[in-house]
CSV table of C-alpha atoms in Angstrom, one decimal:
chain,number,residue,atom,x,y,z
A,248,UNK,CA,78.5,122.5,92.9
A,249,UNK,CA,80.8,120.0,91.4
A,250,UNK,CA,82.4,116.7,92.5
A,251,UNK,CA,84.7,115.6,89.7
A,252,UNK,CA,86.6,112.3,89.4
A,253,UNK,CA,89.6,111.2,87.3
A,254,UNK,CA,92.1,108.4,87.6
A,255,UNK,CA,94.7,111.0,86.8
A,256,UNK,CA,94.3,113.2,89.9
A,257,UNK,CA,97.2,112.7,92.2
A,258,UNK,CA,96.9,112.4,95.9
A,259,UNK,CA,98.1,110.2,98.7
A,260,UNK,CA,95.6,110.7,101.5
A,261,UNK,CA,92.4,112.4,102.5
A,262,UNK,CA,94.3,115.2,104.2
A,263,UNK,CA,95.4,116.4,100.7
A,264,UNK,CA,92.0,116.5,99.2
A,265,UNK,CA,90.9,120.0,100.2
A,266,UNK,CA,89.6,122.2,97.5
A,267,UNK,CA,89.6,126.0,97.7
A,268,UNK,CA,86.4,127.9,97.5
A,269,UNK,CA,85.7,131.4,96.5
A,270,UNK,CA,85.8,133.9,99.3
A,271,UNK,CA,82.1,133.5,100.3
A,272,UNK,CA,80.8,133.8,103.8
A,273,UNK,CA,81.1,130.9,106.2
A,274,UNK,CA,77.9,130.0,108.1
A,275,UNK,CA,80.1,130.0,111.3
A,276,UNK,CA,78.2,132.3,113.7
A,277,UNK,CA,75.1,132.4,111.4
A,278,UNK,CA,73.7,129.1,112.7
A,279,UNK,CA,73.3,127.9,116.2
A,280,UNK,CA,73.1,124.4,117.6
A,281,UNK,CA,69.8,122.8,116.7
A,282,UNK,CA,69.4,124.7,113.5
A,283,UNK,CA,70.0,123.1,110.2
A,284,UNK,CA,71.4,123.9,106.8
A,285,UNK,CA,71.2,122.4,103.3
A,286,UNK,CA,74.2,121.3,101.3
A,287,UNK,CA,74.1,121.0,97.5
A,288,UNK,CA,76.5,118.6,95.8
A,289,UNK,CA,76.9,117.8,92.1
A,290,UNK,CA,79.0,115.2,90.2
A,291,UNK,CA,80.2,115.8,86.7
A,292,UNK,CA,82.4,114.2,84.1
A,293,UNK,CA,81.8,110.6,85.1
A,294,UNK,CA,82.9,107.8,82.8
A,295,UNK,CA,80.5,105.0,81.8
A,296,UNK,CA,83.4,102.8,80.7
A,297,UNK,CA,85.0,100.2,83.0
A,298,UNK,CA,88.5,99.3,82.0
A,299,UNK,CA,90.0,96.2,83.6
A,300,UNK,CA,93.1,94.9,85.2
A,301,UNK,CA,95.6,92.1,84.7
A,302,UNK,CA,95.5,90.3,81.3
A,303,UNK,CA,92.7,92.5,80.0
A,304,UNK,CA,92.4,95.2,77.4
A,305,UNK,CA,94.8,98.2,77.8
A,306,UNK,CA,93.4,101.7,78.1
A,307,UNK,CA,93.5,103.3,74.6
A,308,UNK,CA,93.5,106.9,73.5
A,309,UNK,CA,90.0,106.3,72.1
A,310,UNK,CA,88.9,105.7,75.6
A,311,UNK,CA,90.1,109.1,76.8
A,312,UNK,CA,88.8,112.6,76.8
A,313,UNK,CA,91.3,115.3,76.1
A,314,UNK,CA,94.1,112.9,76.9
A,315,UNK,CA,92.6,111.9,80.2
A,316,UNK,CA,90.8,108.8,81.4
A,317,UNK,CA,88.3,108.5,84.3
A,318,UNK,CA,87.4,105.6,86.4
A,319,UNK,CA,83.8,104.3,86.7
A,320,UNK,CA,81.9,105.4,89.8
A,321,UNK,CA,79.1,103.1,90.9
A,322,UNK,CA,78.3,104.4,94.4
A,323,UNK,CA,79.3,107.1,96.8
A,324,UNK,CA,79.2,107.9,100.5
A,325,UNK,CA,78.9,111.6,101.5
A,326,UNK,CA,80.1,112.1,105.1
A,327,UNK,CA,79.5,115.3,107.0
A,328,UNK,CA,81.8,116.3,109.8
A,329,UNK,CA,82.8,119.1,112.2
A,330,UNK,CA,86.5,119.5,112.8
A,331,UNK,CA,86.7,116.2,114.6
A,332,UNK,CA,83.5,114.2,114.6
A,333,UNK,CA,81.4,112.5,111.9
A,334,UNK,CA,77.9,114.0,112.1
A,335,UNK,CA,76.0,112.7,109.1
A,336,UNK,CA,76.2,110.1,106.3
A,337,UNK,CA,74.4,109.7,103.0
A,338,UNK,CA,75.0,106.8,100.6
A,339,UNK,CA,73.9,106.9,96.9
A,340,UNK,CA,74.2,104.1,94.3
A,341,UNK,CA,73.9,104.1,90.6
A,342,UNK,CA,70.3,104.3,89.3
A,343,UNK,CA,69.4,105.0,85.7
A,344,UNK,CA,65.9,106.4,86.6
A,345,UNK,CA,65.8,110.0,85.6
A,346,UNK,CA,64.2,111.0,89.0
A,347,UNK,CA,66.7,109.1,91.1
A,348,UNK,CA,69.1,110.7,93.6
A,349,UNK,CA,72.0,109.4,91.5
A,350,UNK,CA,70.8,111.3,88.4
A,351,UNK,CA,70.3,114.4,90.5
A,352,UNK,CA,73.9,114.0,91.8
A,353,UNK,CA,75.4,113.4,88.4
A,354,UNK,CA,73.3,115.4,85.9
A,355,UNK,CA,70.8,117.8,87.5
A,356,UNK,CA,71.7,121.5,87.2
A,357,UNK,CA,71.0,122.0,90.9
A,358,UNK,CA,72.8,118.9,92.0
A,359,UNK,CA,71.8,116.6,94.9
A,360,UNK,CA,70.7,118.5,98.0
A,361,UNK,CA,71.3,117.2,101.5
A,362,UNK,CA,68.4,118.3,103.7
A,363,UNK,CA,68.4,119.1,107.4
A,364,UNK,CA,72.1,118.9,107.9
A,365,UNK,CA,73.1,119.9,111.4
A,366,UNK,CA,74.7,123.3,111.8
A,367,UNK,CA,77.9,121.7,113.2
A,368,UNK,CA,78.8,120.2,109.8
A,369,UNK,CA,81.7,122.2,108.3
A,370,UNK,CA,83.3,119.6,106.0
A,371,UNK,CA,81.9,117.0,103.5
A,372,UNK,CA,84.0,113.9,102.6
A,373,UNK,CA,83.2,111.8,99.6
A,374,UNK,CA,84.2,108.2,99.2
A,375,UNK,CA,83.5,106.8,95.7
A,376,UNK,CA,83.0,103.1,95.1
A,377,UNK,CA,82.9,102.6,98.9
A,378,UNK,CA,81.1,99.3,98.6
A,379,UNK,CA,84.0,97.8,96.6
A,380,UNK,CA,86.2,97.5,99.6
A,381,UNK,CA,84.8,95.3,102.4
A,382,UNK,CA,86.6,97.4,105.1
A,383,UNK,CA,85.3,100.7,103.8
A,384,UNK,CA,81.9,99.3,103.2
A,385,UNK,CA,81.7,98.0,106.8
A,386,UNK,CA,82.8,101.4,108.1
A,387,UNK,CA,80.3,103.3,106.1
A,388,UNK,CA,77.4,101.0,106.9
A,389,UNK,CA,78.5,101.0,110.5
A,390,UNK,CA,77.9,104.8,110.6
A,391,UNK,CA,74.2,104.2,110.1
A,392,UNK,CA,73.9,101.3,112.5
A,393,UNK,CA,71.9,102.5,115.5
A,394,UNK,CA,72.0,106.1,114.3
A,395,UNK,CA,69.4,108.6,115.2
A,396,UNK,CA,66.7,109.0,112.5
A,397,UNK,CA,65.4,112.5,111.9
A,398,UNK,CA,61.7,113.1,112.5
A,399,UNK,CA,61.4,115.4,109.4
A,400,UNK,CA,60.5,113.0,106.6
A,401,UNK,CA,62.1,115.4,104.0
A,402,UNK,CA,65.5,114.8,105.6
A,403,UNK,CA,67.7,112.5,103.6
A,404,UNK,CA,70.8,112.4,105.9
A,405,UNK,CA,71.4,109.9,108.8
A,406,UNK,CA,72.7,111.4,112.0
A,407,UNK,CA,75.9,109.8,113.3
A,408,UNK,CA,77.4,109.8,116.7
A,409,UNK,CA,80.5,108.2,118.3
A,410,UNK,CA,82.7,108.2,115.1
A,411,UNK,CA,85.5,110.6,114.2
A,412,UNK,CA,87.5,111.6,111.2
A,413,UNK,CA,90.4,109.8,112.7
A,414,UNK,CA,88.3,106.6,112.7
A,415,UNK,CA,87.6,107.0,109.0
A,416,UNK,CA,91.2,107.8,108.1
A,417,UNK,CA,92.4,104.6,109.9
A,418,UNK,CA,90.3,102.3,107.7
A,419,UNK,CA,92.7,99.9,105.8
A,420,UNK,CA,92.4,99.4,102.1
A,421,UNK,CA,94.1,96.5,100.4
A,422,UNK,CA,95.6,96.1,96.9
A,423,UNK,CA,92.9,93.5,96.2
A,424,UNK,CA,90.3,96.3,96.7
A,425,UNK,CA,91.6,98.2,93.7
A,426,UNK,CA,92.2,95.4,91.2
A,427,UNK,CA,89.9,96.9,88.5
A,428,UNK,CA,88.9,100.4,87.5
A,429,UNK,CA,85.4,99.6,88.7
A,430,UNK,CA,86.9,98.8,92.2
A,431,UNK,CA,89.2,101.8,92.5
A,432,UNK,CA,88.4,103.8,95.6
A,433,UNK,CA,88.2,107.6,95.2
A,434,UNK,CA,88.2,110.2,98.0
A,435,UNK,CA,87.8,113.9,98.5
A,436,UNK,CA,86.8,116.5,100.9
A,437,UNK,CA,85.6,120.1,100.9
A,438,UNK,CA,87.0,121.5,104.1
A,439,UNK,CA,85.5,125.0,103.7
A,440,UNK,CA,81.8,125.0,102.8
A,441,UNK,CA,80.7,128.1,101.0
A,442,UNK,CA,77.2,129.7,101.0
A,443,UNK,CA,75.5,130.0,97.6
A,444,UNK,CA,72.5,131.8,96.2
A,445,UNK,CA,72.4,129.9,92.9
A,446,UNK,CA,70.6,126.9,94.4
A,447,UNK,CA,67.3,126.7,96.3
A,448,UNK,CA,65.9,124.1,98.6
A,449,UNK,CA,62.2,123.9,98.0
A,450,UNK,CA,61.7,121.5,100.9
A,451,UNK,CA,63.4,124.0,103.3
A,452,UNK,CA,63.2,127.4,101.7
A,453,UNK,CA,64.5,129.2,104.9
A,454,UNK,CA,67.6,127.1,105.2
A,455,UNK,CA,71.0,128.4,104.4
A,456,UNK,CA,72.3,126.7,101.3
A,457,UNK,CA,75.9,125.5,101.4
A,458,UNK,CA,78.0,124.6,98.3
A,459,UNK,CA,80.3,121.6,98.4
A,460,UNK,CA,83.0,121.6,95.8
A,461,UNK,CA,84.7,118.2,96.1
A,462,UNK,CA,87.4,116.7,93.9
A,463,UNK,CA,87.6,112.9,94.5
A,464,UNK,CA,90.9,111.2,93.7
A,465,UNK,CA,92.3,107.7,93.7
A,466,UNK,CA,94.9,106.2,96.0
A,467,UNK,CA,96.5,104.3,93.1
A,468,UNK,CA,98.3,104.5,89.8
A,469,UNK,CA,98.1,101.9,87.0
A,470,UNK,CA,100.8,100.1,85.0
A,471,UNK,CA,100.3,98.2,81.8
A,472,UNK,CA,102.8,95.8,80.3
A,473,UNK,CA,102.0,96.2,76.6
A,474,UNK,CA,104.9,94.2,75.2
A,475,UNK,CA,107.5,91.7,76.3
A,476,UNK,CA,110.5,91.0,74.0
A,477,UNK,CA,114.0,89.6,74.1
A,478,UNK,CA,115.7,91.6,71.3
A,479,UNK,CA,118.7,89.3,70.8
A,480,UNK,CA,117.2,86.0,71.6
A,481,UNK,CA,119.0,83.1,69.8
A,482,UNK,CA,122.5,83.8,70.9
A,483,UNK,CA,122.6,82.2,74.3
A,484,UNK,CA,119.1,80.8,74.6
A,485,UNK,CA,116.9,79.0,72.0
A,486,UNK,CA,113.6,79.9,73.7
A,487,UNK,CA,112.1,81.5,76.8
A,488,UNK,CA,109.0,80.2,78.4
A,489,UNK,CA,107.1,83.0,80.2
A,490,UNK,CA,105.9,81.9,83.6
A,491,UNK,CA,104.9,84.8,85.9
A,492,UNK,CA,104.9,88.6,85.8
A,493,UNK,CA,104.0,91.2,88.4
A,494,UNK,CA,105.1,93.9,90.8
A,495,UNK,CA,107.7,94.0,93.5
A,496,UNK,CA,108.4,96.6,96.2
A,497,UNK,CA,104.8,97.8,96.5
A,498,UNK,CA,102.5,98.1,99.5
A,499,UNK,CA,99.8,95.6,99.9
A,500,UNK,CA,97.7,97.9,102.1
A,501,UNK,CA,97.2,101.6,102.8
A,502,UNK,CA,94.9,103.5,105.1
A,503,UNK,CA,92.6,106.2,103.9
A,504,UNK,CA,95.0,108.7,105.4
A,505,UNK,CA,97.9,107.3,103.4
A,506,UNK,CA,99.6,105.2,106.0
A,507,UNK,CA,101.2,102.1,104.5
A,508,UNK,CA,101.0,98.6,105.9
A,509,UNK,CA,102.7,95.4,104.7
A,510,UNK,CA,104.7,95.4,101.6
A,511,UNK,CA,105.5,92.9,98.8
A,512,UNK,CA,109.3,92.7,98.7
A,513,UNK,CA,112.1,90.2,98.4
A,514,UNK,CA,112.1,90.0,102.2
A,515,UNK,CA,108.5,88.8,102.2
A,516,UNK,CA,108.3,86.8,99.0
A,517,UNK,CA,110.0,83.5,97.9
A,518,UNK,CA,110.8,82.9,94.2
A,519,UNK,CA,108.0,81.2,92.2
A,520,UNK,CA,108.1,77.4,92.2
A,521,UNK,CA,110.4,77.3,95.2
A,522,UNK,CA,110.1,74.5,97.6
A,523,UNK,CA,108.1,75.7,100.6
A,524,UNK,CA,110.4,76.6,103.5
A,525,UNK,CA,110.0,77.6,107.1
A,526,UNK,CA,110.6,81.3,106.5
A,527,UNK,CA,106.9,82.2,106.3
A,528,UNK,CA,107.4,84.0,103.1
A,529,UNK,CA,104.7,84.3,100.4
A,530,UNK,CA,105.4,82.3,97.3
A,531,UNK,CA,105.4,85.0,94.6
A,532,UNK,CA,103.2,84.0,91.7
A,533,UNK,CA,101.3,81.4,93.8
A,534,UNK,CA,97.8,80.9,92.3
A,535,UNK,CA,96.5,79.9,95.7
A,536,UNK,CA,97.7,83.2,97.3
A,537,UNK,CA,94.7,85.6,97.4
A,538,UNK,CA,95.9,88.3,99.7
A,539,UNK,CA,98.8,89.4,97.5
A,540,UNK,CA,97.9,87.8,94.1
A,541,UNK,CA,96.5,91.1,92.8
A,542,UNK,CA,100.1,92.0,92.1
A,543,UNK,CA,101.1,89.2,89.7
A,544,UNK,CA,99.7,86.9,87.0
A,545,UNK,CA,100.7,83.6,85.6
A,546,UNK,CA,101.0,83.2,81.8
A,547,UNK,CA,99.1,80.6,79.8
A,548,UNK,CA,101.0,77.4,79.4
A,549,UNK,CA,103.5,77.4,76.5
A,550,UNK,CA,103.7,81.2,76.2
A,551,UNK,CA,107.1,81.3,74.6
A,552,UNK,CA,109.6,83.7,73.0
A,553,UNK,CA,111.8,82.1,70.3
A,554,UNK,CA,114.5,83.4,67.9
A,555,UNK,CA,111.8,83.6,65.2
A,556,UNK,CA,109.1,85.1,67.5
A,557,UNK,CA,110.9,87.3,69.9
A,558,UNK,CA,107.9,89.4,71.1
A,559,UNK,CA,104.7,88.9,73.1
A,560,UNK,CA,102.0,91.5,72.9
A,561,UNK,CA,99.2,89.8,74.9
A,562,UNK,CA,96.7,87.1,74.6
A,563,UNK,CA,94.1,88.2,72.1
A,564,UNK,CA,94.9,91.8,73.1
A,565,UNK,CA,94.8,91.1,76.8
A,566,UNK,CA,97.9,92.3,78.8
A,567,UNK,CA,99.1,92.4,82.4
A,568,UNK,CA,97.8,95.6,84.1
A,569,UNK,CA,97.8,96.5,87.7
A,570,UNK,CA,96.5,99.3,90.0
A,571,UNK,CA,99.1,99.9,92.7
A,572,UNK,CA,99.5,102.2,95.7
A,573,UNK,CA,101.9,104.8,94.4
A,574,UNK,CA,103.9,105.1,97.6
A,575,UNK,CA,107.6,104.2,97.8
A,576,UNK,CA,108.5,101.2,100.0
A,577,UNK,CA,111.4,102.2,102.4
A,578,UNK,CA,113.6,103.7,99.8
A,579,UNK,CA,113.4,100.7,97.4
A,580,UNK,CA,112.9,100.9,93.6
A,581,UNK,CA,109.5,99.9,92.1
A,582,UNK,CA,110.1,96.8,90.1
A,583,UNK,CA,108.3,94.7,87.5
A,584,UNK,CA,109.5,91.1,87.7
A,585,UNK,CA,109.3,88.6,84.8
A,586,UNK,CA,109.9,85.0,85.9
A,587,UNK,CA,110.7,82.6,83.0
A,588,UNK,CA,112.4,79.4,82.0
A,589,UNK,CA,115.3,79.9,79.7
A,590,UNK,CA,116.4,76.9,77.5
A,591,UNK,CA,120.1,77.1,76.6
A,592,UNK,CA,121.0,77.0,72.9
A,593,UNK,CA,123.9,74.7,73.6
A,594,UNK,CA,122.7,71.4,74.9
A,595,UNK,CA,119.0,72.5,75.4
A,596,UNK,CA,119.5,72.5,79.2
A,597,UNK,CA,117.4,74.8,81.4
A,598,UNK,CA,119.4,77.7,82.6
A,599,UNK,CA,119.8,78.5,86.3
A,600,UNK,CA,119.0,82.2,85.4
A,601,UNK,CA,115.3,82.8,85.4
A,602,UNK,CA,114.3,86.4,86.2
A,603,UNK,CA,114.2,89.7,84.4
A,604,UNK,CA,113.9,92.6,86.9
A,605,UNK,CA,112.8,96.0,85.4
A,606,UNK,CA,113.6,98.9,87.6
A,607,UNK,CA,110.8,101.3,86.7
A,608,UNK,CA,112.0,103.8,89.2
A,609,UNK,CA,115.2,104.4,87.3
A,610,UNK,CA,113.6,107.1,85.2
A,611,UNK,CA,113.2,110.6,86.7
A,612,UNK,CA,109.7,111.0,85.1
A,613,UNK,CA,108.3,108.0,87.0
A,614,UNK,CA,106.7,109.5,90.1
A,615,UNK,CA,106.2,106.8,92.7
A,616,UNK,CA,104.7,109.1,95.3
A,617,UNK,CA,102.1,110.7,92.9
A,618,UNK,CA,99.0,108.4,92.4
A,619,UNK,CA,96.6,108.9,89.6
A,620,UNK,CA,98.8,108.1,86.6
A,621,UNK,CA,98.8,105.5,83.9
A,622,UNK,CA,102.1,104.1,82.8
A,623,UNK,CA,102.5,102.0,79.6
A,624,UNK,CA,105.6,99.8,79.7
A,625,UNK,CA,107.4,97.7,77.0
A,626,UNK,CA,109.8,95.2,78.6
A,627,UNK,CA,112.4,95.1,75.8
A,628,UNK,CA,115.3,93.3,77.3
A,629,UNK,CA,118.4,91.4,76.1
A,630,UNK,CA,119.5,87.8,77.0
A,631,UNK,CA,122.1,89.4,79.2
A,632,UNK,CA,119.4,90.9,81.4
A,633,UNK,CA,118.1,87.5,82.4
A,634,UNK,CA,119.5,87.0,85.9
A,635,UNK,CA,118.8,85.7,89.3
A,636,UNK,CA,115.7,86.3,91.5
A,637,UNK,CA,117.7,88.8,93.6
A,638,UNK,CA,118.6,91.7,91.2
A,639,UNK,CA,121.5,92.7,93.4
A,640,UNK,CA,123.4,89.8,91.9
A,641,UNK,CA,123.0,91.3,88.4
A,642,UNK,CA,124.4,94.5,86.9
A,643,UNK,CA,121.8,97.1,85.9
A,644,UNK,CA,121.4,98.6,82.4
A,645,UNK,CA,120.4,102.3,82.5
A,646,UNK,CA,117.8,103.5,80.1
A,647,UNK,CA,115.3,106.4,80.0
A,648,UNK,CA,111.6,106.8,80.5
A,649,UNK,CA,109.3,109.5,79.0
A,650,UNK,CA,106.3,110.5,81.0
A,651,UNK,CA,103.7,113.2,81.0
A,652,UNK,CA,101.3,114.3,83.7
A,653,UNK,CA,97.5,113.9,83.3
A,654,UNK,CA,97.7,111.7,80.3
A,655,UNK,CA,98.2,108.0,79.4
A,656,UNK,CA,101.9,107.8,79.9
A,657,UNK,CA,104.2,105.6,77.7
A,658,UNK,CA,107.4,104.4,79.3
A,659,UNK,CA,109.8,103.7,76.5
A,660,UNK,CA,112.8,102.8,78.6
A,661,UNK,CA,113.6,101.0,81.8
A,662,UNK,CA,116.6,99.9,83.8
A,663,UNK,CA,117.0,96.1,84.0
A,664,UNK,CA,118.6,94.8,87.2
């Protein structure tokens, strides 16, 4: 039995997480109401490394295995359902003790066995890092609130009533919940439990043993800005002071079933350092904004590009990096915005032009609607690419992007709007 996890597995919602099992008999018809079964689950291939988000170390090839990288899993909720209703819940957290449930789940040959599971359970959902999202944590913990406890002391599942799969899929996750790899939520479901004879349940030797093969997957992709450079700096401008960088045209929230909520767009965000108006827009780049600020970062003061130093590759190796919901916003292009102050070479005045807009969606290999990828981006622009906050007022430059599935992906070209 195997539950594997990787930040490179692409999925948009729980409804896509089904894994196919071998053609083994279903317990349907073999068990009656009131009888119980045992379900064996095992996790494999988990990473012990926790890579970070914005202005932190980039993921490197040395941190991968066979060109892949996995997120860190610190806890998991295993939720048993019938076709409609949630029937059971088990939560397990990291524990280094060799006899702990966590070690059984992740390392034991037989895996972790759920005892005395009601016969109605036909699916098992897994929510990894459930405690990292307050909404998901509240939902999972609410399943146990007031739930019936089984009299059999060997049982390790809590019986649930009054909650449905639809209730679970409606839980809203925010971008803030996925800021770091240690926070990334992962999901999966085995929708067709299969009987197995390779595992025994010593506590309940007469129980039918079911096998749960679950692949848990993230809702997000990751983008890393590894380099910022103005290749012809010195012709029009003497220096550029980098102010703010981040994402535009991304969703701020998503349900577990993949339904998007509010979005970060030009229609919802004012330009940084703008005078507050009455339009109720978020000020993009505001340090005080906590709901949306997962999507941008402010540079250290005096971070500059000059004619003699045209590139920036991070602060002591730390770069902007973001986990984002890989779901297209109403037909828009996914943008990285760089807000800056440009000092004109003639007269040393500050230019009215202040924004570089990189259209990451311009390349056919960038897959906005496929989560679970890592993109490495170099923002190599020209002075002519510095424009206004609204990119519709600036002509685009078309370039290409190279991308590969299931690996750390380097984007070597972008369109600037």
